[in-house]
Amino acid sequence: MTILDSINATGHSLIKCTHSTTIELTKDDYLTNQGTCILGIKASKACFDLDPALKRKIMKGDKIEVIIKVDDVIDYFYGYGSKNLTLLSKKDLVFRKSDFVCDRTILIKCSKSSSDLNRNLIKKIISSKKQISILFKDNDVYE
């Protein structure tokens, strides 16, 4: 497997990660109580900023593995690209369990939503505003 791109984001005390269908990263530097799907703020990239090689794989509909790491705690999931994705958002990335597509959608048919993520990971993100690393890996080898 090849690492196709990476994103860094920051935790926040208002992060809940209780949404049942999505996970979101945002470049915003604030968070409200309504953002139940948000995993991290101050993201280093949005859909628009992704590496061209990753964008090509997403637009082909490839399966992509997403690894989330905070200190020594790791979680992962996978999702699929689609030719219908535009990857135009300059502010956000949204991973969806559904096949809904908009400018903010990065992957669809994901294996996890924010409520499915490792709760120890979420506790670290909330309690100390830790740096979050998100890696995108090519998953073609395991098809």
Coordinates of N, CA and C in Angstrom, one line a residue:
M1 N 0.8 -1.2 0.0 CA 0.0 0.0 0.0 C 0.9 1.2 0.0
T2 N 0.4 2.2 -0.7 CA 1.1 3.5 -0.9 C 0.4 4.6 -0.2
I3 N 1.1 5.4 0.6 CA 0.5 6.6 1.1 C 0.3 7.6 0.0
L4 N -0.9 8.0 -0.2 CA -1.3 9.0 -1.3 C -1.3 10.4 -0.8
D5 N -1.6 10.7 0.4 CA -1.7 12.0 0.9 C -1.8 12.0 2.4
S6 N -1.7 13.1 3.1 CA -1.9 13.2 4.5 C -2.4 14.6 4.9
I7 N -3.2 14.6 6.0 CA -3.7 15.9 6.5 C -3.5 15.9 8.0
N8 N -3.2 17.1 8.5 CA -3.1 17.3 9.9 C -4.3 18.2 10.3
A9 N -4.8 17.9 11.5 CA -5.9 18.7 12.0 C -5.7 18.8 13.6
T10 N -6.6 19.6 14.2 CA -6.4 19.8 15.7 C -7.7 19.4 16.3
G11 N -7.6 18.8 17.5 CA -8.8 18.5 18.3 C -9.4 19.8 18.9
H12 N -10.6 19.6 19.6 CA -11.3 20.7 20.3 C -12.1 20.1 21.4
S13 N -12.3 20.9 22.4 CA -13.1 20.4 23.6 C -14.6 20.1 23.2
L14 N -15.1 20.7 22.1 CA -16.5 20.5 21.8 C -16.7 19.4 20.8
I15 N -15.7 18.7 20.4 CA -15.8 17.5 19.5 C -16.6 16.4 20.2
K16 N -17.6 15.9 19.4 CA -18.5 14.9 19.9 C -18.3 13.6 19.2
C17 N -18.2 13.6 17.9 CA -18.1 12.4 17.0 C -19.2 11.4 17.3
T18 N -20.4 11.9 17.3 CA -21.6 11.1 17.5 C -22.5 10.9 16.3
H19 N -22.1 11.5 15.2 CA -23.0 11.4 14.0 C -22.9 10.0 13.4
S20 N -24.1 9.5 13.0 CA -24.2 8.1 12.5 C -23.9 7.9 11.1
T21 N -23.7 8.9 10.3 CA -23.4 8.7 8.8 C -22.2 9.4 8.3
T22 N -21.6 10.4 9.0 CA -20.5 11.1 8.4 C -19.3 11.4 9.4
I23 N -18.2 11.7 8.8 CA -17.0 12.2 9.5 C -16.6 13.4 8.8
E24 N -16.3 14.5 9.5 CA -15.9 15.7 8.8 C -14.6 16.3 9.4
L25 N -13.8 16.9 8.6 CA -12.6 17.7 8.9 C -12.9 19.0 8.3
T26 N -12.5 20.1 9.0 CA -12.7 21.5 8.5 C -11.5 22.3 8.7
K27 N -11.3 23.3 7.9 CA -10.2 24.3 8.0 C -10.6 25.3 9.1
D28 N -11.9 25.4 9.4 CA -12.3 26.4 10.4 C -11.5 26.2 11.7
D29 N -11.4 27.3 12.4 CA -10.6 27.3 13.7 C -11.5 27.3 14.9
Y30 N -12.8 27.1 14.7 CA -13.8 27.1 15.8 C -14.7 25.9 15.6
L31 N -15.5 25.6 16.6 CA -16.5 24.5 16.6 C -17.7 24.9 17.4
T32 N -18.9 24.5 17.0 CA -20.1 24.8 17.8 C -20.6 23.4 18.3
N33 N -21.6 23.4 19.1 CA -22.2 22.2 19.6 C -23.0 21.4 18.5
Q34 N -23.3 22.1 17.4 CA -24.0 21.4 16.3 C -23.2 20.5 15.5
G35 N -21.9 20.6 15.6 CA -21.0 19.8 14.7 C -20.7 18.4 15.2
T36 N -21.7 17.6 15.2 CA -21.6 16.2 15.8 C -20.7 15.3 15.0
C37 N -20.5 15.6 13.7 CA -19.7 14.7 12.9 C -18.2 15.1 12.8
I38 N -17.9 16.3 13.4 CA -16.5 16.8 13.2 C -15.5 16.1 14.0
L39 N -14.4 15.7 13.3 CA -13.3 15.0 14.0 C -12.2 16.0 14.3
G40 N -12.0 17.0 13.5 CA -10.9 17.9 13.7 C -11.2 19.2 13.0
I41 N -10.5 20.3 13.6 CA -10.6 21.6 13.0 C -9.2 22.0 12.6
K42 N -9.1 23.2 12.0 CA -7.8 23.7 11.5 C -7.1 22.7 10.6
A43 N -7.9 22.0 9.8 CA -7.3 21.0 8.9 C -6.3 21.6 7.9
S44 N -5.2 20.9 7.6 CA -4.2 21.5 6.7 C -4.7 21.4 5.2
K45 N -5.7 20.7 5.0 CA -6.2 20.6 3.6 C -7.7 20.4 3.6
A46 N -8.4 20.8 2.5 CA -9.8 20.5 2.2 C -9.8 19.7 0.9
C47 N -10.9 19.3 0.4 CA -11.0 18.5 -0.8 C -10.2 19.1 -1.9
F48 N -10.3 20.4 -2.1 CA -9.7 21.1 -3.2 C -8.1 20.9 -3.2
D49 N -7.6 20.8 -2.0 CA -6.1 20.8 -1.8 C -5.5 19.5 -1.9
L50 N -6.2 18.4 -2.1 CA -5.7 17.1 -2.0 C -4.7 16.8 -3.2
D51 N -3.7 15.9 -2.9 CA -2.7 15.6 -3.9 C -3.4 15.1 -5.2
P52 N -2.9 15.5 -6.4 CA -3.5 15.1 -7.6 C -3.6 13.6 -7.8
A53 N -2.7 12.8 -7.3 CA -2.7 11.4 -7.5 C -3.9 10.8 -6.7
L54 N -4.1 11.3 -5.5 CA -5.3 10.9 -4.7 C -6.6 11.3 -5.4
K55 N -6.6 12.5 -5.9 CA -7.8 12.9 -6.6 C -8.2 12.0 -7.7
R56 N -7.2 11.6 -8.5 CA -7.4 10.8 -9.7 C -8.0 9.4 -9.2
K57 N -7.4 8.8 -8.2 CA -7.9 7.6 -7.7 C -9.4 7.7 -7.2
I58 N -9.6 8.8 -6.5 CA -11.0 9.1 -6.0 C -12.0 9.2 -7.2
M59 N -11.6 9.9 -8.2 CA -12.5 10.2 -9.3 C -12.7 8.9 -10.2
K60 N -11.8 7.9 -10.0 CA -11.9 6.6 -10.7 C -12.8 5.7 -9.9
G61 N -13.1 6.0 -8.7 CA -14.0 5.2 -7.9 C -13.2 4.1 -7.0
D62 N -11.9 4.4 -6.9 CA -11.1 3.4 -6.1 C -11.4 3.3 -4.7
K63 N -11.1 2.2 -4.1 CA -11.2 2.0 -2.6 C -10.0 2.7 -1.9
I64 N -10.2 3.5 -0.9 CA -9.2 4.2 -0.3 C -9.2 3.9 1.2
E65 N -8.1 3.6 1.8 CA -8.1 3.4 3.3 C -7.7 4.7 3.9
V66 N -8.3 5.0 5.0 CA -8.1 6.2 5.8 C -7.6 5.8 7.2
I67 N -6.5 6.3 7.6 CA -5.9 6.0 8.9 C -5.9 7.3 9.7
I68 N -6.4 7.2 10.9 CA -6.5 8.3 11.9 C -5.6 8.0 13.0
K69 N -4.6 8.9 13.4 CA -3.7 8.6 14.4 C -3.6 9.9 15.3
V70 N -3.7 9.6 16.6 CA -3.4 10.6 17.7 C -2.5 9.9 18.7
D71 N -1.3 10.5 18.8 CA -0.3 9.8 19.7 C -0.2 8.3 19.3
D72 N -0.4 7.4 20.3 CA -0.3 6.0 20.0 C -1.6 5.3 19.7
V73 N -2.7 6.1 19.5 CA -4.0 5.5 19.3 C -4.3 5.6 17.8
I74 N -4.7 4.5 17.2 CA -4.9 4.5 15.7 C -6.3 3.9 15.5
D75 N -7.0 4.5 14.5 CA -8.2 3.9 14.0 C -8.2 4.0 12.5
Y76 N -9.0 3.2 11.8 CA -9.0 3.3 10.3 C -10.4 2.9 9.8
F77 N -10.6 3.3 8.6 CA -11.8 2.9 7.9 C -11.5 3.0 6.4
Y78 N -12.4 2.6 5.5 CA -12.2 2.7 4.1 C -13.4 3.3 3.5
G79 N -13.3 3.9 2.3 CA -14.4 4.4 1.6 C -14.1 4.4 0.1
Y80 N -15.0 4.8 -0.7 CA -14.9 4.7 -2.1 C -15.0 6.0 -2.8
G81 N -14.3 6.2 -3.8 CA -14.4 7.4 -4.7 C -15.6 7.2 -5.6
S82 N -15.8 8.2 -6.5 CA -16.8 8.1 -7.5 C -16.5 9.2 -8.6
K83 N -16.9 8.9 -9.8 CA -16.7 9.9 -10.9 C -17.6 11.1 -10.6
N84 N -18.6 11.0 -9.8 CA -19.5 12.1 -9.5 C -19.0 13.1 -8.5
L85 N -17.9 12.7 -7.8 CA -17.3 13.6 -6.8 C -16.6 14.8 -7.5
T86 N -16.8 16.0 -7.0 CA -16.2 17.2 -7.5 C -14.9 17.6 -6.8
L87 N -14.8 17.3 -5.5 CA -13.7 17.7 -4.7 C -13.4 19.2 -4.7
L88 N -14.4 20.0 -4.8 CA -14.2 21.4 -4.9 C -14.2 22.2 -3.7
S89 N -14.6 21.7 -2.5 CA -14.6 22.4 -1.3 C -13.2 22.9 -0.9
K90 N -13.1 24.2 -0.6 CA -11.8 24.7 -0.1 C -11.8 24.9 1.4
K91 N -12.8 24.3 2.1 CA -13.0 24.5 3.5 C -13.1 23.1 4.2
D92 N -13.7 22.1 3.7 CA -14.1 20.9 4.4 C -13.8 19.6 3.6
L93 N -13.8 18.5 4.3 CA -13.8 17.2 3.8 C -14.8 16.4 4.5
V94 N -15.7 15.7 3.8 CA -16.8 14.9 4.5 C -16.7 13.5 4.0
F95 N -16.5 12.5 4.9 CA -16.6 11.1 4.6 C -18.0 10.6 4.9
R96 N -18.6 9.9 3.9 CA -20.0 9.5 4.1 C -20.2 8.0 4.0
K97 N -21.1 7.5 4.9 CA -21.5 6.1 4.7 C -22.5 6.0 3.5
S98 N -23.2 7.0 3.2 CA -24.1 7.0 2.1 C -23.4 7.2 0.8
D99 N -24.2 7.3 -0.3 CA -23.6 7.7 -1.6 C -23.9 9.1 -2.0
F100 N -24.3 9.9 -1.0 CA -24.6 11.3 -1.2 C -23.3 12.1 -1.7
V101 N -23.4 12.9 -2.7 CA -22.3 13.6 -3.2 C -22.6 15.1 -3.2
C102 N -21.6 15.9 -2.7 CA -21.6 17.3 -2.9 C -20.1 17.8 -3.0
D103 N -19.9 19.1 -3.1 CA -18.5 19.6 -3.2 C -17.6 19.2 -2.0
R104 N -18.2 19.0 -0.8 CA -17.5 18.7 0.4 C -17.2 17.2 0.6
T105 N -17.8 16.3 -0.2 CA -17.7 14.9 -0.1 C -16.3 14.4 -0.7
I106 N -15.6 13.7 0.2 CA -14.3 13.1 -0.3 C -14.4 11.6 -0.6
L107 N -15.1 10.9 0.2 CA -15.4 9.4 -0.1 C -16.8 9.1 0.3
I108 N -17.4 8.1 -0.4 CA -18.7 7.6 -0.1 C -18.6 6.1 0.3
K109 N -19.8 5.6 0.8 CA -19.9 4.2 1.2 C -18.8 3.8 2.1
C110 N -18.5 4.7 3.1 CA -17.4 4.5 4.1 C -17.8 3.5 5.1
S111 N -16.9 2.8 5.6 CA -17.1 1.7 6.6 C -17.4 2.2 8.0
K112 N -17.1 3.5 8.2 CA -17.4 4.0 9.6 C -17.9 5.5 9.4
S113 N -18.6 5.8 10.5 CA -19.0 7.3 10.7 C -18.3 7.7 11.9
S114 N -18.5 9.0 12.3 CA -17.8 9.5 13.5 C -18.2 8.7 14.7
S115 N -19.5 8.3 14.8 CA -19.9 7.5 16.0 C -19.3 6.1 16.1
D116 N -18.7 5.6 15.0 CA -18.1 4.3 15.0 C -16.6 4.4 15.4
L117 N -16.0 5.6 15.5 CA -14.6 5.7 15.7 C -14.2 5.3 17.1
N118 N -13.0 4.8 17.3 CA -12.4 4.4 18.6 C -12.6 5.5 19.6
R119 N -13.3 5.2 20.7 CA -13.6 6.3 21.7 C -12.4 6.7 22.4
N120 N -11.4 5.9 22.6 CA -10.1 6.4 23.2 C -9.4 7.4 22.3
L121 N -9.5 7.3 21.0 CA -9.0 8.3 20.1 C -9.8 9.6 20.3
I122 N -11.1 9.5 20.4 CA -11.9 10.7 20.5 C -11.6 11.4 21.9
K123 N -11.5 10.6 22.9 CA -11.1 11.2 24.2 C -9.8 12.0 24.2
K124 N -8.8 11.5 23.5 CA -7.5 12.2 23.4 C -7.7 13.5 22.6
I125 N -8.5 13.4 21.5 CA -8.8 14.6 20.7 C -9.5 15.7 21.5
I126 N -10.4 15.3 22.3 CA -11.2 16.3 23.1 C -10.4 16.8 24.3
S127 N -9.8 16.0 25.0 CA -9.2 16.4 26.3 C -8.0 17.3 26.2
S128 N -7.2 17.1 25.1 CA -6.0 17.8 25.0 C -5.8 18.6 23.7
K129 N -6.8 18.7 22.9 CA -6.7 19.4 21.6 C -5.5 18.9 20.8
K130 N -5.3 17.6 20.9 CA -4.1 17.0 20.2 C -4.1 17.1 18.7
Q131 N -2.9 17.0 18.1 CA -2.8 17.0 16.7 C -3.2 15.6 16.2
I132 N -4.0 15.7 15.1 CA -4.6 14.5 14.5 C -3.9 14.3 13.1
S133 N -3.4 13.1 12.9 CA -2.8 12.8 11.6 C -3.8 11.9 10.8
I134 N -4.1 12.3 9.6 CA -5.0 11.5 8.7 C -4.2 11.1 7.5
L135 N -4.0 9.8 7.3 CA -3.3 9.3 6.1 C -4.3 8.6 5.1
F136 N -4.0 8.8 3.9 CA -4.8 8.1 2.8 C -3.9 7.1 2.1
K137 N -4.4 5.9 2.1 CA -3.6 4.8 1.5 C -4.3 4.2 0.4
D138 N -3.6 3.8 -0.6 CA -4.1 3.0 -1.8 C -4.5 1.6 -1.3
N139 N -5.7 1.2 -1.6 CA -6.2 -0.1 -1.1 C -6.4 -1.1 -2.2
D140 N -5.9 -0.8 -3.4 CA -6.0 -1.7 -4.5 C -5.5 -3.1 -4.3
V141 N -4.4 -3.2 -3.5 CA -3.8 -4.5 -3.2 C -4.7 -5.5 -2.6
Y142 N -5.7 -5.0 -1.8 CA -6.5 -5.9 -1.1 C -7.9 -6.1 -1.7
E143 N -8.1 -5.7 -2.9 CA -9.4 -5.8 -3.6 C -9.7 -7.3 -3.9

